[in-house]
mmCIF file of N, CA and C in Angstrom:
data_model
loop_
_atom_site.group_PDB
_atom_site.id
_atom_site.type_symbol
_atom_site.label_atom_id
_atom_site.label_comp_id
_atom_site.label_asym_id
_atom_site.label_seq_id
_atom_site.Cartn_x
_atom_site.Cartn_y
_atom_site.Cartn_z
ATOM 1 N N MET A 1 -13.979 1.130 18.656
ATOM 2 C CA MET A 1 -15.251 2.130 18.666
ATOM 3 C C MET A 1 -14.453 3.510 19.172
ATOM 4 N N ASN A 2 -15.069 4.496 18.771
ATOM 5 C CA ASN A 2 -14.200 5.845 18.674
ATOM 6 C C ASN A 2 -15.404 6.562 19.630
ATOM 7 N N THR A 3 -15.012 6.902 20.759
ATOM 8 C CA THR A 3 -15.829 7.747 21.597
ATOM 9 C C THR A 3 -15.265 9.028 22.071
ATOM 10 N N ALA A 4 -15.879 10.019 22.181
ATOM 11 C CA ALA A 4 -15.703 11.358 22.344
ATOM 12 C C ALA A 4 -14.486 11.164 23.597
ATOM 13 N N GLY A 5 -13.440 11.945 23.357
ATOM 14 C CA GLY A 5 -12.549 11.890 24.411
ATOM 15 C C GLY A 5 -11.169 10.919 24.479
ATOM 16 N N THR A 6 -11.276 10.326 23.070
ATOM 17 C CA THR A 6 -10.022 9.601 22.895
ATOM 18 C C THR A 6 -9.076 10.113 22.032
ATOM 19 N N ILE A 7 -7.987 9.735 21.510
ATOM 20 C CA ILE A 7 -7.159 10.102 20.751
ATOM 21 C C ILE A 7 -7.544 10.471 19.358
ATOM 22 N N ASP A 8 -8.580 9.450 18.995
ATOM 23 C CA ASP A 8 -9.019 9.745 17.314
ATOM 24 C C ASP A 8 -10.326 11.028 17.395
ATOM 25 N N ARG A 9 -10.890 10.868 18.519
ATOM 26 C CA ARG A 9 -11.859 11.970 18.886
ATOM 27 C C ARG A 9 -11.764 12.710 19.971
ATOM 28 N N PRO A 10 -10.970 13.739 19.882
ATOM 29 C CA PRO A 10 -10.778 14.509 21.509
ATOM 30 C C PRO A 10 -11.956 15.108 21.655
ATOM 31 N N PHE A 11 -12.328 15.670 22.966
ATOM 32 C CA PHE A 11 -13.357 16.527 23.424
ATOM 33 C C PHE A 11 -13.154 18.053 22.597
ATOM 34 N N THR A 12 -11.856 18.385 22.719
ATOM 35 C CA THR A 12 -11.825 19.791 22.155
ATOM 36 C C THR A 12 -10.379 19.585 21.212
ATOM 37 N N HIS A 13 -10.319 20.620 20.337
ATOM 38 C CA HIS A 13 -9.050 20.732 19.637
ATOM 39 C C HIS A 13 -8.284 21.901 20.348
ATOM 40 N N ASP A 14 -8.644 22.415 21.171
ATOM 41 C CA ASP A 14 -8.133 23.593 21.861
ATOM 42 C C ASP A 14 -7.046 23.011 23.039
ATOM 43 N N PRO A 15 -5.727 23.309 22.727
ATOM 44 C CA PRO A 15 -4.664 22.676 23.746
ATOM 45 C C PRO A 15 -4.943 23.145 25.157
ATOM 46 N N GLN A 16 -5.356 24.185 25.253
ATOM 47 C CA GLN A 16 -5.517 24.781 26.695
ATOM 48 C C GLN A 16 -6.940 24.099 27.377
ATOM 49 N N LYS A 17 -7.803 23.514 26.406
ATOM 50 C CA LYS A 17 -8.718 22.986 27.188
ATOM 51 C C LYS A 17 -8.622 21.327 27.413
ATOM 52 N N GLN A 18 -7.641 20.684 26.838
ATOM 53 C CA GLN A 18 -7.024 19.428 26.704
ATOM 54 C C GLN A 18 -6.627 19.181 28.279
ATOM 55 N N ALA A 19 -7.058 17.845 28.603
ATOM 56 C CA ALA A 19 -6.323 17.315 29.894
ATOM 57 C C ALA A 19 -4.985 17.236 29.571
ATOM 58 N N PRO A 20 -4.038 17.218 30.468
ATOM 59 C CA PRO A 20 -2.483 16.996 30.290
ATOM 60 C C PRO A 20 -2.306 15.662 30.250
ATOM 61 N N MET A 21 -1.217 14.936 29.609
ATOM 62 C CA MET A 21 -0.819 13.827 29.487
ATOM 63 C C MET A 21 -0.652 12.919 30.669
ATOM 64 N N LYS A 22 0.295 13.644 31.594
ATOM 65 C CA LYS A 22 0.483 12.907 32.864
ATOM 66 C C LYS A 22 0.082 14.162 33.923
ATOM 67 N N PRO A 23 -0.553 13.718 35.021
ATOM 68 C CA PRO A 23 -0.720 14.915 35.946
ATOM 69 C C PRO A 23 0.574 15.175 36.556
ATOM 70 N N SER A 24 0.802 16.500 36.858
ATOM 71 C CA SER A 24 1.748 17.001 37.535
ATOM 72 C C SER A 24 1.432 17.662 38.812
ATOM 73 N N THR A 25 2.478 17.944 39.887
ATOM 74 C CA THR A 25 2.164 18.436 41.206
ATOM 75 C C THR A 25 1.741 19.880 41.051
ATOM 76 N N HIS A 26 2.120 20.464 40.033
ATOM 77 C CA HIS A 26 1.644 22.122 40.062
ATOM 78 C C HIS A 26 1.075 22.234 38.745
ATOM 79 N N GLU A 27 -0.037 21.983 38.420
ATOM 80 C CA GLU A 27 -0.852 22.179 37.390
ATOM 81 C C GLU A 27 -1.445 23.761 37.687
ATOM 82 N N LEU A 28 -0.856 24.585 37.128
ATOM 83 C CA LEU A 28 -1.341 25.890 37.018
ATOM 84 C C LEU A 28 -2.110 26.271 35.617
ATOM 85 N N ALA A 29 -1.197 26.610 34.551
ATOM 86 C CA ALA A 29 -1.681 26.939 33.150
ATOM 87 C C ALA A 29 -1.944 25.795 32.195
ATOM 88 N N GLY A 30 -2.988 25.805 31.491
ATOM 89 C CA GLY A 30 -3.144 24.697 30.570
ATOM 90 C C GLY A 30 -3.669 23.505 31.095
ATOM 91 N N SER A 31 -4.099 23.240 32.288
ATOM 92 C CA SER A 31 -4.843 22.353 32.975
ATOM 93 C C SER A 31 -6.308 22.410 32.236
ATOM 94 N N ALA A 32 -6.962 20.916 32.227
ATOM 95 C CA ALA A 32 -8.238 20.975 31.695
ATOM 96 C C ALA A 32 -9.162 21.322 32.776
ATOM 97 N N PRO A 33 -10.296 21.793 32.447
ATOM 98 C CA PRO A 33 -11.530 22.313 33.398
ATOM 99 C C PRO A 33 -12.029 20.933 33.690
ATOM 100 N N GLU A 34 -12.627 20.829 34.868
ATOM 101 C CA GLU A 34 -13.258 19.805 35.453
ATOM 102 C C GLU A 34 -14.170 19.047 34.621
ATOM 103 N N ASP A 35 -15.129 19.680 33.828
ATOM 104 C CA ASP A 35 -15.928 19.174 32.815
ATOM 105 C C ASP A 35 -15.373 18.322 31.792
ATOM 106 N N PHE A 36 -13.797 18.613 31.589
ATOM 107 C CA PHE A 36 -13.360 17.829 30.345
ATOM 108 C C PHE A 36 -12.788 16.761 30.675
ATOM 109 N N THR A 37 -12.673 16.606 32.118
ATOM 110 C CA THR A 37 -11.529 15.392 32.798
ATOM 111 C C THR A 37 -12.551 14.117 32.907
ATOM 112 N N THR A 38 -11.881 12.867 32.830
ATOM 113 C CA THR A 38 -12.875 11.598 33.030
ATOM 114 C C THR A 38 -12.002 11.111 34.517
ATOM 115 N N SER A 39 -12.833 10.065 34.854
ATOM 116 C CA SER A 39 -12.134 9.567 35.946
ATOM 117 C C SER A 39 -12.344 8.131 36.023
ATOM 118 N N GLY A 40 -11.710 7.279 37.096
ATOM 119 C CA GLY A 40 -11.626 5.930 37.052
ATOM 120 C C GLY A 40 -11.033 5.096 35.897
ATOM 121 N N ALA A 41 -11.458 3.982 35.273
ATOM 122 C CA ALA A 41 -11.077 3.222 34.423
ATOM 123 C C ALA A 41 -10.878 3.805 33.152
ATOM 124 N N ASN A 42 -11.961 4.839 32.761
ATOM 125 C CA ASN A 42 -11.772 5.517 31.358
ATOM 126 C C ASN A 42 -10.747 6.382 31.234
ATOM 127 N N ASP A 43 -10.421 6.950 32.331
ATOM 128 C CA ASP A 43 -9.065 7.928 32.500
ATOM 129 C C ASP A 43 -7.982 7.115 32.253
ATOM 130 N N SER A 44 -7.673 6.061 33.133
ATOM 131 C CA SER A 44 -6.380 5.135 32.853
ATOM 132 C C SER A 44 -6.199 4.440 31.653
ATOM 133 N N ARG A 45 -7.528 4.132 30.696
ATOM 134 C CA ARG A 45 -7.677 3.467 29.571
ATOM 135 C C ARG A 45 -7.276 4.529 28.361
ATOM 136 N N GLN A 46 -7.702 5.736 28.738
ATOM 137 C CA GLN A 46 -7.078 6.996 27.625
ATOM 138 C C GLN A 46 -5.869 7.226 27.786
ATOM 139 N N ASN A 47 -5.281 7.300 29.037
ATOM 140 C CA ASN A 47 -4.068 7.576 29.283
ATOM 141 C C ASN A 47 -2.896 6.314 28.552
ATOM 142 N N ARG A 48 -3.339 5.044 28.610
ATOM 143 C CA ARG A 48 -2.713 4.219 28.204
ATOM 144 C C ARG A 48 -2.860 4.209 26.888
ATOM 145 N N ASN A 49 -3.799 4.497 25.927
ATOM 146 C CA ASN A 49 -3.845 4.564 24.562
ATOM 147 C C ASN A 49 -2.987 5.734 24.155
ATOM 148 N N ARG A 50 -3.111 6.934 24.975
ATOM 149 C CA ARG A 50 -2.070 7.810 24.149
ATOM 150 C C ARG A 50 -0.682 7.634 24.570
ATOM 151 N N GLU A 51 -0.264 6.942 25.484
ATOM 152 C CA GLU A 51 1.097 6.412 25.673
ATOM 153 C C GLU A 51 1.484 5.536 24.807
ATOM 154 N N MET A 52 0.623 4.462 24.590
ATOM 155 C CA MET A 52 0.852 3.662 23.405
ATOM 156 C C MET A 52 1.049 4.404 21.859
ATOM 157 N N GLN A 53 0.329 5.196 21.893
ATOM 158 C CA GLN A 53 0.369 5.980 20.335
ATOM 159 C C GLN A 53 1.730 6.729 20.425
ATOM 160 N N LEU A 54 2.083 7.305 21.728
ATOM 161 C CA LEU A 54 3.298 8.213 21.721
ATOM 162 C C LEU A 54 4.411 7.352 21.651
ATOM 163 N N ILE A 55 4.597 5.720 22.111
ATOM 164 C CA ILE A 55 5.471 5.109 21.966
ATOM 165 C C ILE A 55 5.912 4.736 20.397
ATOM 166 N N GLN A 56 4.711 4.688 19.840
ATOM 167 C CA GLN A 56 4.636 4.284 18.257
ATOM 168 C C GLN A 56 5.435 5.493 17.606
ATOM 169 N N GLU A 57 4.999 6.903 17.845
ATOM 170 C CA GLU A 57 5.450 7.936 17.344
ATOM 171 C C GLU A 57 6.942 8.010 17.477
ATOM 172 N N ALA A 58 7.332 7.632 18.810
ATOM 173 C CA ALA A 58 8.687 8.033 19.103
ATOM 174 C C ALA A 58 9.667 6.844 18.460
ATOM 175 N N LEU A 59 9.017 5.586 18.060
ATOM 176 C CA LEU A 59 9.809 4.538 17.596
ATOM 177 C C LEU A 59 9.872 5.317 15.972
ATOM 178 N N ALA A 60 8.889 5.790 15.664
ATOM 179 C CA ALA A 60 8.957 6.030 13.970
ATOM 180 C C ALA A 60 9.992 7.203 13.768
ATOM 181 N N ARG A 61 9.828 8.042 14.744
ATOM 182 C CA ARG A 61 10.860 9.022 14.793
ATOM 183 C C ARG A 61 12.341 8.592 14.917
ATOM 184 N N ALA A 62 12.645 7.623 15.981
ATOM 185 C CA ALA A 62 13.846 7.321 15.933
ATOM 186 C C ALA A 62 14.478 6.443 14.679
ATOM 187 N N HIS A 63 13.409 5.828 14.203
ATOM 188 C CA HIS A 63 13.768 5.122 12.976
ATOM 189 C C HIS A 63 14.024 5.908 11.831
ATOM 190 N N MET A 64 13.342 7.035 11.439
ATOM 191 C CA MET A 64 13.438 8.008 10.643
ATOM 192 C C MET A 64 14.805 8.824 10.610
ATOM 193 N N GLN A 65 15.179 9.207 11.919
ATOM 194 C CA GLN A 65 16.623 9.689 12.318
ATOM 195 C C GLN A 65 17.798 8.949 11.992
ATOM 196 N N GLU A 66 17.470 7.491 12.298
ATOM 197 C CA GLU A 66 18.425 6.634 11.885
ATOM 198 C C GLU A 66 18.522 6.522 10.393
ATOM 199 N N ARG A 67 17.502 6.559 9.715
ATOM 200 C CA ARG A 67 17.734 6.484 8.238
ATOM 201 C C ARG A 67 18.155 7.679 7.698
ATOM 202 N N ARG A 68 18.086 8.988 8.275
ATOM 203 C CA ARG A 68 18.805 10.156 8.049
ATOM 204 C C ARG A 68 20.258 9.785 8.123
ATOM 205 N N HIS A 69 20.678 9.429 9.381
ATOM 206 C CA HIS A 69 21.982 9.326 9.592
ATOM 207 C C HIS A 69 22.693 8.345 8.722
ATOM 208 N N ALA A 70 22.050 7.464 8.222
ATOM 209 C CA ALA A 70 22.699 6.163 7.472
ATOM 210 C C ALA A 70 22.898 6.814 6.096
ATOM 211 N N ALA A 71 21.789 7.680 5.636
ATOM 212 C CA ALA A 71 21.904 8.522 4.303
ATOM 213 C C ALA A 71 23.345 9.383 4.386
ATOM 214 N N ALA A 72 23.463 10.070 5.383
ATOM 215 C CA ALA A 72 24.000 11.350 5.612
ATOM 216 C C ALA A 72 25.653 10.353 5.322
ATOM 217 N N ARG A 73 25.778 8.900 6.057
ATOM 218 C CA ARG A 73 27.132 8.283 6.213
ATOM 219 C C ARG A 73 27.473 7.928 4.425
ATOM 220 N N GLU A 74 26.133 7.453 4.248
ATOM 221 C CA GLU A 74 26.374 6.913 2.559
ATOM 222 C C GLU A 74 26.977 7.989 1.946
ATOM 223 N N ARG A 75 26.505 9.390 1.922
ATOM 224 C CA ARG A 75 26.842 10.406 1.261
ATOM 225 C C ARG A 75 28.176 10.885 1.348
ATOM 226 N N GLN A 76 28.523 10.717 2.729
ATOM 227 C CA GLN A 76 29.894 11.147 2.996
ATOM 228 C C GLN A 76 30.961 10.117 2.305
ATOM 229 N N ALA A 77 30.520 8.821 2.480
ATOM 230 C CA ALA A 77 31.561 7.801 1.865
ATOM 231 C C ALA A 77 31.629 7.914 0.049
ATOM 232 N N VAL A 78 30.405 8.256 -0.467
ATOM 233 C CA VAL A 78 30.515 8.371 -1.876
ATOM 234 C C VAL A 78 31.502 9.770 -2.106
ATOM 235 N N GLU A 79 31.140 10.775 -1.367
ATOM 236 C CA GLU A 79 31.897 11.927 -1.639
ATOM 237 C C GLU A 79 33.391 11.655 -1.319
ATOM 238 N N LEU A 80 33.524 10.870 -0.284
ATOM 239 C CA LEU A 80 35.162 10.552 -0.175
ATOM 240 C C LEU A 80 35.911 9.660 -1.443
ATOM 241 N N ALA A 81 34.940 8.822 -1.817
ATOM 242 C CA ALA A 81 35.567 8.134 -2.858
ATOM 243 C C ALA A 81 35.770 8.722 -4.293
ATOM 244 N N THR A 82 34.818 9.733 -4.522
ATOM 245 C CA THR A 82 34.767 10.600 -5.372
ATOM 246 C C THR A 82 36.106 11.464 -5.274
ATOM 247 N N ALA A 83 36.344 11.850 -4.047
ATOM 248 C CA ALA A 83 37.448 13.097 -3.775
ATOM 249 C C ALA A 83 38.873 11.999 -4.181
ATOM 250 N N ARG A 84 39.147 11.073 -3.597
ATOM 251 C CA ARG A 84 40.085 10.046 -3.726
ATOM 252 C C ARG A 84 40.032 9.834 -5.464
ATOM 253 N N ARG A 85 39.198 9.572 -6.242
ATOM 254 C CA ARG A 85 39.292 9.074 -7.653
ATOM 255 C C ARG A 85 39.967 10.330 -8.497
ATOM 256 N N MET A 86 39.202 11.585 -7.852
ATOM 257 C CA MET A 86 39.689 12.769 -8.782
ATOM 258 C C MET A 86 41.091 13.249 -8.444
ATOM 259 N N GLN A 87 41.755 12.919 -6.860
ATOM 260 C CA GLN A 87 43.044 13.115 -6.556
ATOM 261 C C GLN A 87 43.818 12.110 -7.296
ATOM 262 N N ARG A 88 43.595 10.837 -7.454
ATOM 263 C CA ARG A 88 44.423 9.986 -8.101
ATOM 264 C C ARG A 88 44.442 10.478 -9.830
ATOM 265 N N ARG A 89 43.448 11.063 -10.262
ATOM 266 C CA ARG A 89 43.237 11.384 -11.614
ATOM 267 C C ARG A 89 44.378 12.512 -11.724
ATOM 268 N N ALA A 90 44.205 13.437 -10.754
ATOM 269 C CA ALA A 90 45.174 14.703 -10.862
ATOM 270 C C ALA A 90 46.606 14.512 -10.789
ATOM 271 N N GLU A 91 46.787 13.257 -9.944
ATOM 272 C CA GLU A 91 48.262 13.188 -9.706
ATOM 273 C C GLU A 91 48.785 12.364 -10.959
ATOM 274 N N ARG A 92 48.060 11.598 -11.787
ATOM 275 C CA ARG A 92 48.406 10.889 -13.006
ATOM 276 C C ARG A 92 48.676 12.166 -13.811
ATOM 277 N N ALA A 93 47.762 13.059 -14.176
ATOM 278 C CA ALA A 93 47.717 14.420 -15.118
ATOM 279 C C ALA A 93 49.196 14.963 -14.666
ATOM 280 N N SER A 94 49.222 15.326 -13.276
ATOM 281 C CA SER A 94 50.434 15.986 -12.879
ATOM 282 C C SER A 94 51.816 15.204 -13.631
ATOM 283 N N MET A 95 51.763 13.911 -13.254
ATOM 284 C CA MET A 95 52.968 12.938 -13.887
ATOM 285 C C MET A 95 53.179 13.054 -14.998
ATOM 286 N N ARG A 96 52.183 13.075 -15.946
ATOM 287 C CA ARG A 96 52.120 13.165 -17.486
ATOM 288 C C ARG A 96 52.797 14.477 -17.937
ATOM 289 N N ALA A 97 52.384 15.638 -17.253
ATOM 290 C CA ALA A 97 53.106 16.819 -17.340
ATOM 291 C C ALA A 97 54.433 16.955 -17.164
ATOM 292 N N ARG A 98 54.762 16.330 -15.918
ATOM 293 C CA ARG A 98 56.154 16.447 -15.630
ATOM 294 C C ARG A 98 56.936 15.886 -16.584
ATOM 295 N N ARG A 99 56.531 14.532 -17.280
ATOM 296 C CA ARG A 99 57.404 13.734 -18.143
ATOM 297 C C ARG A 99 57.327 14.440 -19.360
ATOM 298 N N ALA A 100 56.435 15.092 -19.638
ATOM 299 C CA ALA A 100 56.482 15.988 -20.816
ATOM 300 C C ALA A 100 57.495 16.973 -21.016
ATOM 301 N N LEU A 101 57.256 17.492 -19.864
ATOM 302 C CA LEU A 101 58.198 18.999 -19.639
ATOM 303 C C LEU A 101 59.760 18.242 -19.540
ATOM 304 N N ALA A 102 59.865 17.023 -19.086
ATOM 305 C CA ALA A 102 61.267 16.619 -18.960
ATOM 306 C C ALA A 102 61.659 15.903 -20.556
ATOM 307 N N ARG A 103 60.887 15.451 -21.085
ATOM 308 C CA ARG A 103 61.368 15.239 -22.446
ATOM 309 C C ARG A 103 61.601 16.377 -23.239
ATOM 310 N N ALA A 104 60.737 17.666 -23.054
ATOM 311 C CA ALA A 104 61.120 18.767 -23.806
ATOM 312 C C ALA A 104 62.241 19.331 -23.454
ATOM 313 N N VAL A 105 62.676 19.346 -22.035
ATOM 314 C CA VAL A 105 64.050 19.755 -21.698
ATOM 315 C C VAL A 105 65.139 18.759 -22.407
ATOM 316 N N MET A 106 65.147 17.764 -22.278
ATOM 317 C CA MET A 106 66.053 16.724 -22.674
ATOM 318 C C MET A 106 66.537 16.862 -24.267
ATOM 319 N N GLN A 107 65.645 17.249 -25.066
ATOM 320 C CA GLN A 107 65.678 17.284 -26.435
ATOM 321 C C GLN A 107 66.282 18.635 -26.969
#
């Protein structure tokens, strides 16, 4: 049931007219006017719904951050393996060149 004033259907989309997530001791600017606030059980239920949605968003954000870190670690491992392979290839080419130079000098 989507009633006005929930997360799905807020009273207003204007951030300055929306009720704050958690009441603070010093509500000056940005606090909701009295006609936009609810009281009693509806208010606690609405806050609980908002908090539950924020928990899901935080979990999704943490999951995506972990996936980004894992991808970065994987890229770094691939780059390191590639660099080592290229270094071994360069060392083999250097040894071939030294051997060829030694053969040329000996003859």
